[in-house]
Each structure stands twice: as C-alpha cells, then as structure tokens.
Amino acid sequence: MSQLSSQFEEIKEKNQTINAYITFSDLSDNTSNGKLSGKTIAIKDTISTAGLRTTCASKMLENYIPPFDAHVVSLLKNQGATILGKANCDEFAMGSSTEHSAFGVTRNPHDLERVPGGSSGGSAAAVAGNLADLALGSDTGGSIRCPASFCGIVGLKPTYGLVSRYGLIAYGNSLEQIGPMAKNVHDCALLLECISDYDNRDATCVNTKKIKYTEHLDDDISNMKIAVPKEFFGTGTDPKVEETVRNTIDKLASEGAIVEEINIESIKYSLAAYYIIAMSEASSNLARFDGLRYGLHTGKSKDWNELFSNNRKSGFGFEVKRRIMLGTFALSSGYFDEYYIKAQKVRSIITNDFKKIFDKFDAIVGPTMPTLPFKLGEKLTNPLSMYMSDIDTVSANLAGIPSISVPCGYSDNLPIGIQIMSSHFEEKTLLNLGSKIEQIRGFDVE
Amino acid sequence: MLSNDFDGVKIGLEIHCQLTALNTKMFCNCSSDYRGKPPNTLLCTVCTGLPGALPVLNKRALEAAIKIGLALNCKISNNSNFFRKNYFYPDSPKNYQITQYDKAGGEAIANNGTVETNLGSVRITRIQMEEDPGKLQYEGSITTSSNTLIDYNRAGISLVEIVTEPDIVSPKHAREFLNTIQSIVETIGECDSKLDGSMRADANVSISDGRRVEIKNISSFKEVERALNFEITRQKTIQAASKMETRHWDDVRRVTVTLRVKEDEEGYRYFPDPDLPPMNISENYIDEFRQSLPELPDKRLKRFTKEIKLSEEIARILIRNKIVADYFEETLTHEYNPKLLSGWIATDIMGYLNRNNVEFSDLPIESKALASLAKSVSDSKINDSTAKAILLKSLSSGTTIGDLLKSELDNLVSFDDLPKIIDTVISDNPKALEDAKNDSQAIHFLIGQVMKVTKGRANHSKVKELIETKLK
Ligand SMILES: [Zn+2]
C-alpha cells in the first residue's frame, strides 16, 4: 500500500467522527507536475467535479454526477493536486453551521460538540482535522471565512470576478466566489495563485494581471493604513473575541501599521440587504431543480406541475425551502420595490462607502465571527440568530471586495479569527497582513 | 367591412424574430441550425441548464440586435442588460428565460424607433433580446397523448422581440407593417423569414373606449390580418349588442386573455440576471454598424423612383422582397432597360409565380438571360410582344430564354435579305409606294405585303424602317 493510500484509509477512518466528506474520490493518480503536486485537497460539494458525485449536500442531487469539471477543478488537476473527495456543507451553501446537510452534520475538530461553521464547514474541518492539506470553499456571505474562523484555519474570499464560477452550483451568484482554505497563509496564497485564472465561460470573470501572491507575503507593512470600523464590534460581539482581535490589531500597530477607528454607518443595513439579495437570487437559481432532466425524481405524476412540486417537496430541505419562499416573496410584484430594489440601493451605498474608505486606507480589520463556535443544535431552531452570525462577513460580498480570515488566538481552547478586507483585487494586501499576523500572534497552527 | 369600421382602432404588435443568420445559440456554442435535427442532439451544459453552467452572450446576437435596432431607427442603449423572467414550464430548462426588461433598471438593446409604411408610420417602443425555449411535442394529439416529449434543440436560440406603440390603425396596416419589418430584417440578412417559426407575432387591439385585448401566438403573418379583423368585429359587435348590459361585457373581459396575461406579467418576478453583466456598448461600436448597414427598403424605394425613374407602384412591388429587388438590379447590370425589366419582373414574372405558388428564389430564369431578352428588344431584333411571349413560354415550358430567342431569331429572314424582298414588293405594287408617299398610314399595306411574302418571319420594325427610306 502506497503512503498516499494508507493516508487515505486513515482519513476515511477519521471522517467517521468528523463527517467532513460526503463523497470520497477513487484517488486516481495525478501525473501532472505542478505547484500542488503532492498536496491533497478537499472540494466543497457545491463545486462540480466530472465523474465524481456532486450533491450540494442535498437529497435533490443525491445521485447527480456532473459531466464536466468546474474551471477551478481543472486548474487544480493541472497543478498536480490530489483530490480526496467532496466536502460537506450546508445544503446549497445555505447556512452558517453545516448543520443543514442532507448527509449529516460536520463536527468541529477543536470540539466535537460544536459546529465547524458554514457553509463550507466540511472543507474547514477537513483542513483543521488533517483530513486534507488544502480545501476549496465557496463564500456567498461568509461561507469560507466563518468556518475558517471556527476551525482555526486560513480562508480567503477573493474579489468578485477573480475566480471563475463556472461549475460552482449557484446560491447567490452576484455575491459568491470560490476561494482557498489552508492551515497557513502561504498555502492559502499558493492555492489562490492556482485558481485565479481568467475563464471566458464565466461572463463575470475579470481578466486581470496574474499575481504571484506567495512572493508578497513578507512585504513591509509599516505605514500601511488600517481602518477599524466600530460597527464590527457591535452588540452581540463576544468580549473574548473582541479582546483577542483588538490585541492582534495593537500588535500590527507596533509593527508600524497606522491604525484608526472609523464608522461605516451603512454596515448596519448590510445583513438585511444581503439576505434579501441572496434569497432572491437563490429562488431563481434553484428553480432548475425540478427533477425533469437530472436530480431527484419522485415518479409518475398526473401533470408536470404536480411532478415539479413533488420533486421539489421531497428534494429540498427545510432551510432551502424557507430561503426559496422568502426570495420568491421579495421578487414578487408589490414587494419587489420595497425589498429587492431597496436592498440593491443599500448594496450600492455600502459599495460606495467601502470605496471611499479604501481611498484612504489599505485595509479594514475586525473579527470574522462575533462569537466563538457555538454548540451543535444551539441556533438551529432560531434562524434569525443563525443569520446574525454573518453580520461581520456579508458586507465584503455586497461590495465585491476580497476578505480573509486568519487565526489570531484562542479562548476556552476554541479558535478566534481576525478578518481583513481590502480594495478590489488587492488580495496581496490581505495575504501580506495575514502572514504578518502569523508571525506576531505567538502560536503555530499544527 | 367598411373602412370607417376601424375608426378609433389602435393596434400594437410584438414580433418575435429569430436571428437565423447566427451559427450558434445565444449563450452557448451549440449549433443553432435546429430545424430537421433529431431531438435533443444540439445540447450542452449551458442550454440544458446543468447546475454550475453559466451563460456567455454570443457577440453575433448583440451585433444582429444592434443592426436591427438601427434599421428601425432606434436609439441603441449604451448600458443594456439582461433580466430573468421566472416561470415554471417544462420547455424552459432553467425554469427562467433570459430576456430584457423595461422597468426596475432594465434597458432593452434598442428603444424609440420608427418605421415608415405607405399606410402611416409606426413607432417602435423597444427591441429586446431573449432566448427561445425548447419545444413540447405530443404523440398523436395534445388531448390523446399520454406523454409529453421535450426537445431542447431550440432552447437558447437567439430572438429579438420588436415591440410597437399602438400606432397601427387597421388590420391591413398591420399586414403592411409586418411586410415592411420582414423586408428590413431580410435586407440586413439577420432573419430568414421563410424558415418555419422564424417570425411570430402577438397583437393587442384596443377600440376608442380604451379596452384592450391581446391575441397571442399568431402563427403566421398572413393570419395576423385575419385575426385582427375577427377580433375587432367581435369587440364592436359585443359593444353594440350589450350597450344596456355593461356588466355582461365585464364578465367577458374577465376571461379574455388580457387579464390573465397582465397577472402573468406581474407574476414573472423579473430581476437582473447576475450571471450577465450589463453590456457596455460604446458609440464608436454602434457607429461601425451604422456605417456598414446595407441600403434599407425605404431608401431603395426612393432610389428606384428618383434615380431609376420607376413608377412608385412598380418600385414598391420590387422592394417588398429583397430577393426580387436584388434580381432586378442584377438584370440592369447586364442591360440597362429599367422600364422594360421592372415591368416584366413586377407583373409578368411575379404574376406567374403567384398563380403557381412558386417562391421567387426558385425562379428558373437567370438575371443574365432576362437581360438578354431585353437587349434583343432594345436592338430591335424582336418587338415587345414577342419578347413577352418568349418570357411566358420560358416560364411555363421550362425552355431557356436563350433557346427560345435563338429559334425565334433563326426563324426570321435575315436583315441582309430584306432589301431585296422589299424592292420586289415595291416593284410589284408601284401605286402603293406613291400612296404611301402622300399618306403615312398607307405604309402599312407595303409592310403587310412584305410580311405576307416572308410568311411573317420578318422583323416588323426593320421592315418599316427600310420602307421608310424608300419614301424619301
Ligand atoms: Zn448549448
């Protein structure tokens, strides 16, 4: 038995407890030589893999095997990565805890009674629990950064348009990006280098100059201007989280960064705007799942209307149905102006506010999550409090700017992540600052 | 129906026009040549709506829409965008249609145009781009079939929808307008209206009191006039008959298409498609198309009447169909006799083709052959009526004009032999020569004698010309 396949057996064993994977690959030999040769990777199950079941953690796609690779998956294969399997997540990426999966919850490797965050919880848990070297997640409102924070790893949501969405099964397509997740900033930068590649099959993909992120990790940060919005430490922020994050910011200041507290008034509307836009888009994106061409098929019905209803009733979980209903409502005539249009107005105000801040500052820093990882089931019956946990992450999705979560400390043996945002296509700044934080925080992630 | 029966009638049209000149579908690289292909063979991840597949706009579709917009005198939008029209129906693989919208920040590719027709001008509200859905098919009939079959080959084919203001004043005007549009899109070369289902129209009719009825999915342009006539008569009859029964009419209104459609429009949950960013269309880009636009029918009409000096009536017949007008102009390059050639084409040839239900594109006479026939007349080798007889004989028998003309000319006494024959006739009829010198009408006796001697095989005008020289 080769080293890789014995390692694979160990991973499968560990997965019995963590449940990071929904489907394992057949571990086919990757003969390509590249930047990721010898690295193992878990891929979030919202990202299409040719010949490998892609479920979106939904019963609807329980038996769906895509006939094509997402653009990012082709890139990983070309760079020699070994794909271990498909990582668990909230169904269709709708959730912040990976509890809304038709394939069971994923457990946080730091505390098995706690959630790994979501929706890319399987990806984060796989990396944190040593079930993969690297992982791909997707981030619509914080779905990479939240589990990265809760699992004590690095996760980056790229600028909207940096990474091709071709093959990513859409939840809120004006908001989301596929992004890298890794133990450390260097590996995160390396994975970002590999997946940020222009793709003409995604009309929202931007053809920008390729940047070698790994070469900018040690750039000088002195005189870098950092804004700390008061709103990121609002009510509901755990004092232990606030203390750890503020400590880290102080350390950055001692390294020469110029730190200033600011206000971004519009942030208080971000959560409402985010959920309206994401759910509206979802209600339309998920309309294609009717069981007619692929996906769950419940059998013969008296007409197509009944067939669609039966398939969708049986295929979708509760949270997905809730979001489709709310999104359908927000787009309905009579409510459209009051909800969808107003949310888009808020979105452009927030985008403008961020633009103005980045005219003066290089980065915005705050906590990734307002709380420590919560217990399994703790917020499941209270959707509003679950939605509230995205309060610090969604504004980056609304503005389309990049954002990273880097582990900055622990409290009660649970990891805390610091979030950094920068201007469009300034991922370099995030990784540079993230790398500095790794050097000054005083611990290593094993 | 009397013409004043259309007083107060306002008709608006929505014309769906497939961009048949495109090789691929609107948002993917599948072939758009779907007619006659086995079901579900022209498909890919995008046009079947597989999860994770994304639409990318076919640049040719945008070009074609811009060209049509310019040809209908529209303002091209610099910031046009796509919307989703959401509805569950099995012919739509994504359960939404990618289209354009005029509200909520939507901007169609072209807006505010006008089209001139000889029954009055019609304003164009907007032209929008959208994708065609697939096709539902039934084994046997829709009522007896136990299965619905779906063919997605048509799903994703590029369409433009041309929406007019209610400026059309009669069913005849509607027909005239549709013919004009058809001729324009064919001149641009973006839509071949002869292909089955490539042009479809919806109509809305309102009468002076503001009631509006929509007639959806009229399958051919010929039926538009008929459907409109029926609808207007029906509305007017109901109005006249139920003046005292307003409520009854209201009840009828409740089940007309209009109300249902209005509810549907609001139920479509239109919103901007996040997968397709707004198109940034520069004025320079638009200008390129403006400059390369071919001569459009109304301009051609002016050129035919002003420069080529055709009658308006003949010119209109010719420009109505681009192929006909092109054919006419081709004949002129061989023999410049516009009056003769336009007359033959507009009346003799088109009359024959109409009677026999033959498309002009299937006309077996090459432009060069028709021109040679005209040249024989110009050169006085044959006269008008002989030429027309040859043309009609060629059409009905299939014998080429060349062959018919040759045997006609072979049959004639050669010009070299004519003077000798004429001299003989004159010497046999000396008195007739003297009469003809005094009375110009008397020349016909001599011509008649020559024709008699040659058994009608002499060129009439040549004979006349030669005798006239003897009279001096
Ligand atoms: Zn296709």
Short mmCIF file of C-alpha atoms in Angstrom, two decimals, chain A residues 48 61 64 67-68 160 165-170 173-174 200-204 280-281 283-285 287-290 292-294 300 304 308 312 328 331-333 336 340-341, chain B residues 45-46 48-57 83-84 86 88-90 92-96 104-105 136 146-148 150 152 266-267 269-277:
data_model
loop_
_atom_site.label_atom_id
_atom_site.label_comp_id
_atom_site.label_asym_id
_atom_site.label_seq_id
_atom_site.Cartn_x
_atom_site.Cartn_y
_atom_site.Cartn_z
CA SER A 48 -18.77 20.38 -9.97
CA LEU A 61 -28.70 15.90 -6.10
CA TYR A 64 -26.01 13.66 -9.56
CA PRO A 67 -20.32 15.55 -16.84
CA PHE A 68 -17.82 18.41 -16.50
CA TYR A 160 -15.84 39.09 -7.15
CA ARG A 165 -17.63 30.49 -11.06
CA TYR A 166 -18.01 28.06 -13.96
CA GLY A 167 -19.07 24.82 -12.31
CA LEU A 168 -19.97 26.36 -8.96
CA ILE A 169 -23.61 25.49 -8.29
CA ALA A 170 -25.11 28.89 -7.67
CA ASN A 173 -24.48 34.40 -7.88
CA SER A 174 -23.91 38.15 -7.66
CA ASN A 200 -14.28 33.10 -20.70
CA ARG A 201 -17.05 30.70 -19.69
CA ASP A 202 -17.95 33.00 -16.78
CA ALA A 203 -19.09 36.41 -18.06
CA THR A 204 -18.47 37.94 -14.62
CA SER A 280 -33.97 36.42 -4.28
CA GLU A 281 -31.21 35.09 -6.50
CA SER A 283 -35.20 31.44 -5.58
CA SER A 284 -34.42 31.76 -9.29
CA ASN A 285 -31.13 29.81 -9.33
CA ALA A 287 -35.76 26.80 -9.99
CA ARG A 288 -33.91 24.49 -12.40
CA PHE A 289 -34.03 21.66 -9.85
CA ASP A 290 -37.35 20.19 -10.94
CA LEU A 292 -37.01 16.53 -15.04
CA ARG A 293 -33.52 16.36 -16.54
CA TYR A 294 -31.44 15.31 -13.51
CA LYS A 300 -45.13 9.44 -12.29
CA TRP A 304 -45.79 18.39 -14.89
CA PHE A 308 -42.27 19.57 -10.16
CA ARG A 312 -39.04 19.82 -5.07
CA THR A 328 -39.81 34.44 -4.16
CA LEU A 331 -39.20 39.39 -6.00
CA SER A 332 -42.99 39.31 -6.17
CA SER A 333 -44.85 42.23 -7.62
CA PHE A 336 -40.18 43.95 -5.27
CA TYR A 340 -35.23 43.74 -3.70
CA ILE A 341 -34.82 47.27 -5.10
CA THR B 45 -24.27 22.06 -20.17
CA VAL B 46 -25.47 25.66 -20.65
CA THR B 48 -29.84 22.32 -20.70
CA GLY B 49 -29.30 24.36 -17.52
CA LEU B 50 -26.98 21.91 -15.78
CA PRO B 51 -26.02 23.08 -12.28
CA GLY B 52 -22.95 25.33 -12.39
CA ALA B 53 -23.12 26.06 -16.12
CA LEU B 54 -23.10 29.76 -16.99
CA PRO B 55 -24.40 31.75 -19.97
CA VAL B 56 -21.99 33.84 -22.05
CA LEU B 57 -23.53 36.19 -24.61
CA PHE B 83 -33.18 40.10 -16.83
CA ARG B 84 -34.62 36.78 -15.78
CA ASN B 86 -39.14 33.36 -13.84
CA PHE B 88 -42.03 27.01 -14.21
CA TYR B 89 -42.62 25.30 -17.51
CA PRO B 90 -41.04 22.13 -18.90
CA SER B 92 -37.53 26.03 -20.16
CA PRO B 93 -34.51 24.07 -18.84
CA LYS B 94 -33.65 26.62 -16.13
CA ASN B 95 -37.28 27.45 -15.33
CA TYR B 96 -36.48 31.03 -16.20
CA ALA B 104 -36.52 48.20 -12.49
CA GLY B 105 -33.33 49.46 -14.10
CA LEU B 136 -43.05 20.38 -26.34
CA SER B 146 -50.30 10.13 -22.59
CA ASN B 147 -46.79 11.61 -22.72
CA THR B 148 -45.26 15.00 -23.31
CA ILE B 150 -39.47 17.69 -24.84
CA TYR B 152 -34.42 21.19 -26.17
CA GLU B 266 -46.55 40.60 -12.70
CA GLY B 267 -46.01 37.04 -11.61
CA ARG B 269 -40.62 38.07 -10.85
CA TYR B 270 -38.30 39.86 -13.27
CA PHE B 271 -34.87 40.77 -11.85
CA PRO B 272 -31.42 41.45 -13.35
CA ASP B 273 -29.54 38.26 -14.30
CA PRO B 274 -26.45 38.24 -12.06
CA ASP B 275 -24.60 35.93 -14.48
CA LEU B 276 -24.59 38.51 -17.28
CA PRO B 277 -23.03 41.89 -16.54
#
